[in-house]
XYZ file of C-alpha atoms in Angstrom:
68
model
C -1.192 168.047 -60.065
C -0.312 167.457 -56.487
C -0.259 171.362 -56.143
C -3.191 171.697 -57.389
C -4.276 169.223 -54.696
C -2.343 170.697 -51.818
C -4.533 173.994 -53.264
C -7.969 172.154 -52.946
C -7.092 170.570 -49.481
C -5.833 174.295 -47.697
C -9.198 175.746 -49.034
C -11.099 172.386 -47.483
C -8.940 173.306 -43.654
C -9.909 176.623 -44.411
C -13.510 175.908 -44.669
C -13.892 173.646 -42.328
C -17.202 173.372 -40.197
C -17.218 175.555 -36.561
C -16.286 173.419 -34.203
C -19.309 174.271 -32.201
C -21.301 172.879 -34.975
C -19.027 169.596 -35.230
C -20.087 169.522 -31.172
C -23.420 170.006 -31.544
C -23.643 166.912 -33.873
C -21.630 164.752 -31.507
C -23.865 165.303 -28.795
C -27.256 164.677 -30.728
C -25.222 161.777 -31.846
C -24.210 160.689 -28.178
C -27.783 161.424 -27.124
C -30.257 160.208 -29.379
C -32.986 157.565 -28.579
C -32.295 155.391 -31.134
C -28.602 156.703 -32.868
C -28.268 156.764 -36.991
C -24.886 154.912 -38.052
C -23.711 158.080 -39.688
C -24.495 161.544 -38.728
C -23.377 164.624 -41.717
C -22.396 167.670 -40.810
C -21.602 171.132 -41.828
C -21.399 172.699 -45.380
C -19.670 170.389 -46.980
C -21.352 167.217 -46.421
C -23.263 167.280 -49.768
C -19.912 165.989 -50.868
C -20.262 163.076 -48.956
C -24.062 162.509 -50.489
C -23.101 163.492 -53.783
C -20.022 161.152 -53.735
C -22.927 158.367 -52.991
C -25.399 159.220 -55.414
C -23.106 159.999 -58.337
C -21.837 156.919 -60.868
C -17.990 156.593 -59.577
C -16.467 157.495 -62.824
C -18.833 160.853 -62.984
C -17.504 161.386 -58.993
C -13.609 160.869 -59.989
C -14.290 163.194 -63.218
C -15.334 166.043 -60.851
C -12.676 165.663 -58.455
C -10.283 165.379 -61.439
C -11.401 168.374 -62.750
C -10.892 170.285 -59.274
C -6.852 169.216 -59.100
C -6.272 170.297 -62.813
């Protein structure tokens, strides 16, 4: 299992936003009017929404399936 997880989290690194993407957030974060608590960013912050949305045993399900 924890290679399997080692696996998942070297493809995550590896697909990790641009860092001039990451920077563009920051400063719309830094410079907006009136500032939202949490700003997403990149590809893979459907996760993120997902991991809200979902029931938490359906979310630990799919991330079990992705380390087996």
């Amino acid at each position: 299992m924890m290679r399997a997880v080692r696996k998942s989290w070297d493809a995550v690194y590896r697909g990790a936003s641009q860092p001039l993407e990451v920077a563009l957030i920051i400063e719309r974060a830094l410079t907006d009017p009136t500032p939202s608590a949490r700003y997403l960013c990149g590809h893979q912050s459907a996760s993120v929404i997902a991991s809200r949305i979902l029931p938490t045993r359906l979310w630990d399900s799919l991330i079990r399936i992705q380390m087996t």
